[in-house]
């Protein structure tokens, strides 16, 4: 059994408690307009070409077996339809302009990588977080990985959008210590406008995890003009979910524009980013109405 991963981030400190290794899986059932990991949307391997980094060394033209890199009027050009994702050009690109997103790993290959840092997890109260994309699209794979991590005494977390079948949650629930749970809108209408899908399933799954007594950390992206007008209603609803240990407000940023260009995607990222003052004000307001801890 293999799973497609687009990034393995070591020494992560924002994906749960302590020092962690975060593994990002390919494929997502939502399409958030503000997505800052567009390389995680498709479940397929993709070549991203960052044209602004290209230094026209033409090493890729020489090595590509399928003419996906050509020279046009003395300038390098990438022809996506010819690419078979063999990865040869990524290895030799002198400008670091080519990145292959999506490599297949077995459970034991990932286990070997995360065990390298076990001493850091042990000393910091950290562990391993699985993210994406939507990692629970690989629930069978995750179950096997988490059972092995538990045998090594390692804390496990998933970062999920919640838009998945309950049967997928049931496969991993007994081996997952923490659910980092994204909550993006209060009404179904707003959720659909922001992500392309209603939040009915997400709310049902959240209430199911609460009923099961799981440790839930809520993550709310704060996006002006998209979900900011529902934040207080979201917090009031979350007051009824008793097993939430903390709520994190994530200010929207638009640093990922180059990724959209490199993948030849339409850039859907909103233009308005919140100010630091706006974020502090909203956190102070929420602290007054939330029974849960609002953290930075
Ligand atoms: S990944 Fe392989 S086929 Fe695709 S452009 Fe690079 S060398 Fe060519
Ligand atoms: S190897 Fe990289 S830097 Fe050189 S021409 Fe190809 S894309 Fe540009």
PDB file of N, CA, C and O in Angstrom, residues 3-8 24-27 38-48 84-87 90 99-105 138 263:
ATOM      1  N   UNK A   3       0.969   5.795  -0.436  1.00  0.00           N
ATOM      2  CA  UNK A   3       0.206   7.050  -0.398  1.00  0.00           C
ATOM      3  C   UNK A   3       1.055   8.136  -1.048  1.00  0.00           C
ATOM      4  O   UNK A   3       2.291   8.095  -0.989  1.00  0.00           O
ATOM      5  N   UNK A   4       0.361   9.107  -1.650  1.00  0.00           N
ATOM      6  CA  UNK A   4       1.070  10.185  -2.363  1.00  0.00           C
ATOM      7  C   UNK A   4       1.243  11.397  -1.438  1.00  0.00           C
ATOM      8  O   UNK A   4       0.267  11.932  -0.927  1.00  0.00           O
ATOM      9  N   UNK A   5       2.494  11.788  -1.267  1.00  0.00           N
ATOM     10  CA  UNK A   5       2.857  12.850  -0.313  1.00  0.00           C
ATOM     11  C   UNK A   5       3.523  13.985  -1.079  1.00  0.00           C
ATOM     12  O   UNK A   5       4.331  13.736  -1.969  1.00  0.00           O
ATOM     13  N   UNK A   6       3.166  15.242  -0.737  1.00  0.00           N
ATOM     14  CA  UNK A   6       3.845  16.345  -1.441  1.00  0.00           C
ATOM     15  C   UNK A   6       4.842  17.106  -0.583  1.00  0.00           C
ATOM     16  O   UNK A   6       5.631  17.902  -1.095  1.00  0.00           O
ATOM     17  N   UNK A   7       4.833  16.876   0.724  1.00  0.00           N
ATOM     18  CA  UNK A   7       5.852  17.530   1.556  1.00  0.00           C
ATOM     19  C   UNK A   7       5.983  16.809   2.890  1.00  0.00           C
ATOM     20  O   UNK A   7       4.981  16.324   3.445  1.00  0.00           O
ATOM     21  N   UNK A   8       7.200  16.741   3.376  1.00  0.00           N
ATOM     22  CA  UNK A   8       7.439  16.240   4.737  1.00  0.00           C
ATOM     23  C   UNK A   8       8.187  17.350   5.465  1.00  0.00           C
ATOM     24  O   UNK A   8       9.308  17.700   5.092  1.00  0.00           O
ATOM     25  N   UNK A  24       2.341  15.938   4.469  1.00  0.00           N
ATOM     26  CA  UNK A  24       1.246  16.490   3.665  1.00  0.00           C
ATOM     27  C   UNK A  24       0.887  15.531   2.532  1.00  0.00           C
ATOM     28  O   UNK A  24       1.736  15.229   1.678  1.00  0.00           O
ATOM     29  N   UNK A  25      -0.372  15.080   2.520  1.00  0.00           N
ATOM     30  CA  UNK A  25      -0.837  14.112   1.525  1.00  0.00           C
ATOM     31  C   UNK A  25      -1.554  14.828   0.374  1.00  0.00           C
ATOM     32  O   UNK A  25      -2.229  15.848   0.579  1.00  0.00           O
ATOM     33  N   UNK A  26      -1.451  14.233  -0.820  1.00  0.00           N
ATOM     34  CA  UNK A  26      -2.058  14.831  -2.027  1.00  0.00           C
ATOM     35  C   UNK A  26      -3.546  14.501  -2.121  1.00  0.00           C
ATOM     36  O   UNK A  26      -3.971  13.379  -1.861  1.00  0.00           O
ATOM     37  N   UNK A  27      -4.309  15.497  -2.591  1.00  0.00           N
ATOM     38  CA  UNK A  27      -5.736  15.287  -2.866  1.00  0.00           C
ATOM     39  C   UNK A  27      -6.605  15.931  -1.805  1.00  0.00           C
ATOM     40  O   UNK A  27      -6.323  15.823  -0.607  1.00  0.00           O
ATOM     41  N   UNK A  38      -2.072  24.872  -2.865  1.00  0.00           N
ATOM     42  CA  UNK A  38      -2.752  24.375  -4.072  1.00  0.00           C
ATOM     43  C   UNK A  38      -2.093  23.127  -4.656  1.00  0.00           C
ATOM     44  O   UNK A  38      -2.728  22.373  -5.379  1.00  0.00           O
ATOM     45  N   UNK A  39      -0.838  22.890  -4.270  1.00  0.00           N
ATOM     46  CA  UNK A  39      -0.158  21.670  -4.733  1.00  0.00           C
ATOM     47  C   UNK A  39      -0.754  20.423  -4.076  1.00  0.00           C
ATOM     48  O   UNK A  39      -0.446  19.294  -4.472  1.00  0.00           O
ATOM     49  N   UNK A  40      -1.633  20.632  -3.074  1.00  0.00           N
ATOM     50  CA  UNK A  40      -2.282  19.496  -2.414  1.00  0.00           C
ATOM     51  C   UNK A  40      -3.673  19.211  -2.954  1.00  0.00           C
ATOM     52  O   UNK A  40      -4.308  18.235  -2.557  1.00  0.00           O
ATOM     53  N   UNK A  41      -4.166  20.042  -3.855  1.00  0.00           N
ATOM     54  CA  UNK A  41      -5.551  19.873  -4.333  1.00  0.00           C
ATOM     55  C   UNK A  41      -5.726  18.591  -5.153  1.00  0.00           C
ATOM     56  O   UNK A  41      -6.645  17.803  -4.914  1.00  0.00           O
ATOM     57  N   UNK A  42      -4.872  18.380  -6.119  1.00  0.00           N
ATOM     58  CA  UNK A  42      -4.993  17.200  -6.989  1.00  0.00           C
ATOM     59  C   UNK A  42      -4.352  15.991  -6.316  1.00  0.00           C
ATOM     60  O   UNK A  42      -3.334  16.110  -5.628  1.00  0.00           O
ATOM     61  N   UNK A  43      -4.946  14.820  -6.542  1.00  0.00           N
ATOM     62  CA  UNK A  43      -4.361  13.594  -5.971  1.00  0.00           C
ATOM     63  C   UNK A  43      -3.272  13.027  -6.878  1.00  0.00           C
ATOM     64  O   UNK A  43      -2.690  11.982  -6.582  1.00  0.00           O
ATOM     65  N   UNK A  44      -2.994  13.719  -7.978  1.00  0.00           N
ATOM     66  CA  UNK A  44      -1.978  13.221  -8.918  1.00  0.00           C
ATOM     67  C   UNK A  44      -0.626  13.912  -8.700  1.00  0.00           C
ATOM     68  O   UNK A  44      -0.574  15.039  -8.193  1.00  0.00           O
ATOM     69  N   UNK A  45       0.430  13.258  -9.139  1.00  0.00           N
ATOM     70  CA  UNK A  45       1.754  13.889  -9.129  1.00  0.00           C
ATOM     71  C   UNK A  45       1.756  15.022 -10.151  1.00  0.00           C
ATOM     72  O   UNK A  45       1.200  14.883 -11.239  1.00  0.00           O
ATOM     73  N   UNK A  46       2.368  16.161  -9.776  1.00  0.00           N
ATOM     74  CA  UNK A  46       2.378  17.323 -10.681  1.00  0.00           C
ATOM     75  C   UNK A  46       3.769  17.954 -10.711  1.00  0.00           C
ATOM     76  O   UNK A  46       4.444  18.020  -9.682  1.00  0.00           O
ATOM     77  N   UNK A  47       4.151  18.441 -11.869  1.00  0.00           N
ATOM     78  CA  UNK A  47       5.375  19.236 -11.968  1.00  0.00           C
ATOM     79  C   UNK A  47       4.985  20.713 -11.887  1.00  0.00           C
ATOM     80  O   UNK A  47       4.119  21.174 -12.635  1.00  0.00           O
ATOM     81  N   UNK A  48       5.610  21.424 -10.959  1.00  0.00           N
ATOM     82  CA  UNK A  48       5.394  22.870 -10.857  1.00  0.00           C
ATOM     83  C   UNK A  48       6.622  23.559 -11.433  1.00  0.00           C
ATOM     84  O   UNK A  48       7.761  23.229 -11.078  1.00  0.00           O
ATOM     85  N   UNK A  84       5.980  13.383 -18.259  1.00  0.00           N
ATOM     86  CA  UNK A  84       5.536  12.107 -17.672  1.00  0.00           C
ATOM     87  C   UNK A  84       5.969  12.007 -16.202  1.00  0.00           C
ATOM     88  O   UNK A  84       5.973  10.927 -15.617  1.00  0.00           O
ATOM     89  N   UNK A  85       6.343  13.144 -15.617  1.00  0.00           N
ATOM     90  CA  UNK A  85       6.689  13.229 -14.189  1.00  0.00           C
ATOM     91  C   UNK A  85       7.798  12.261 -13.760  1.00  0.00           C
ATOM     92  O   UNK A  85       7.737  11.683 -12.684  1.00  0.00           O
ATOM     93  N   UNK A  86       8.799  12.099 -14.608  1.00  0.00           N
ATOM     94  CA  UNK A  86       9.882  11.175 -14.238  1.00  0.00           C
ATOM     95  C   UNK A  86      10.799  11.784 -13.175  1.00  0.00           C
ATOM     96  O   UNK A  86      11.527  11.062 -12.493  1.00  0.00           O
ATOM     97  N   UNK A  87      10.795  13.105 -13.050  1.00  0.00           N
ATOM     98  CA  UNK A  87      11.569  13.765 -11.997  1.00  0.00           C
ATOM     99  C   UNK A  87      13.017  14.066 -12.348  1.00  0.00           C
ATOM    100  O   UNK A  87      13.742  14.654 -11.547  1.00  0.00           O
ATOM    101  N   UNK A  90      13.969  17.871 -12.248  1.00  0.00           N
ATOM    102  CA  UNK A  90      13.991  18.478 -10.904  1.00  0.00           C
ATOM    103  C   UNK A  90      15.377  18.308 -10.286  1.00  0.00           C
ATOM    104  O   UNK A  90      15.907  19.227  -9.658  1.00  0.00           O
ATOM    105  N   UNK A  99       9.772  21.768  -9.455  1.00  0.00           N
ATOM    106  CA  UNK A  99       9.475  21.008  -8.232  1.00  0.00           C
ATOM    107  C   UNK A  99       8.411  19.980  -8.583  1.00  0.00           C
ATOM    108  O   UNK A  99       7.382  20.308  -9.171  1.00  0.00           O
ATOM    109  N   UNK A 100       8.690  18.726  -8.245  1.00  0.00           N
ATOM    110  CA  UNK A 100       7.679  17.675  -8.439  1.00  0.00           C
ATOM    111  C   UNK A 100       6.910  17.538  -7.131  1.00  0.00           C
ATOM    112  O   UNK A 100       7.499  17.274  -6.071  1.00  0.00           O
ATOM    113  N   UNK A 101       5.593  17.750  -7.194  1.00  0.00           N
ATOM    114  CA  UNK A 101       4.746  17.587  -6.015  1.00  0.00           C
ATOM    115  C   UNK A 101       4.037  16.240  -6.124  1.00  0.00           C
ATOM    116  O   UNK A 101       3.227  16.026  -7.043  1.00  0.00           O
ATOM    117  N   UNK A 102       4.320  15.355  -5.192  1.00  0.00           N
ATOM    118  CA  UNK A 102       3.645  14.051  -5.167  1.00  0.00           C
ATOM    119  C   UNK A 102       4.599  12.907  -5.401  1.00  0.00           C
ATOM    120  O   UNK A 102       4.946  12.609  -6.538  1.00  0.00           O
ATOM    121  N   UNK A 103       5.039  12.293  -4.287  1.00  0.00           N
ATOM    122  CA  UNK A 103       5.880  11.096  -4.395  1.00  0.00           C
ATOM    123  C   UNK A 103       5.230   9.995  -3.571  1.00  0.00           C
ATOM    124  O   UNK A 103       4.664  10.256  -2.508  1.00  0.00           O
ATOM    125  N   UNK A 104       5.312   8.768  -4.084  1.00  0.00           N
ATOM    126  CA  UNK A 104       4.649   7.643  -3.406  1.00  0.00           C
ATOM    127  C   UNK A 104       5.543   7.065  -2.316  1.00  0.00           C
ATOM    128  O   UNK A 104       6.732   6.821  -2.544  1.00  0.00           O
ATOM    129  N   UNK A 105       4.933   6.854  -1.149  1.00  0.00           N
ATOM    130  CA  UNK A 105       5.654   6.274  -0.011  1.00  0.00           C
ATOM    131  C   UNK A 105       4.881   5.076   0.525  1.00  0.00           C
ATOM    132  O   UNK A 105       3.643   5.091   0.551  1.00  0.00           O
ATOM    133  N   UNK A 138      -6.690   8.838   2.780  1.00  0.00           N
ATOM    134  CA  UNK A 138      -5.809   7.662   2.837  1.00  0.00           C
ATOM    135  C   UNK A 138      -5.999   6.945   4.187  1.00  0.00           C
ATOM    136  O   UNK A 138      -5.027   6.551   4.833  1.00  0.00           O
ATOM    137  N   UNK A 263       1.718  25.986 -11.177  1.00  0.00           N
ATOM    138  CA  UNK A 263       0.889  24.817 -11.524  1.00  0.00           C
ATOM    139  C   UNK A 263      -0.084  25.124 -12.662  1.00  0.00           C
ATOM    140  O   UNK A 263      -0.913  24.291 -13.019  1.00  0.00           O
TER     141      UNK A 263
END
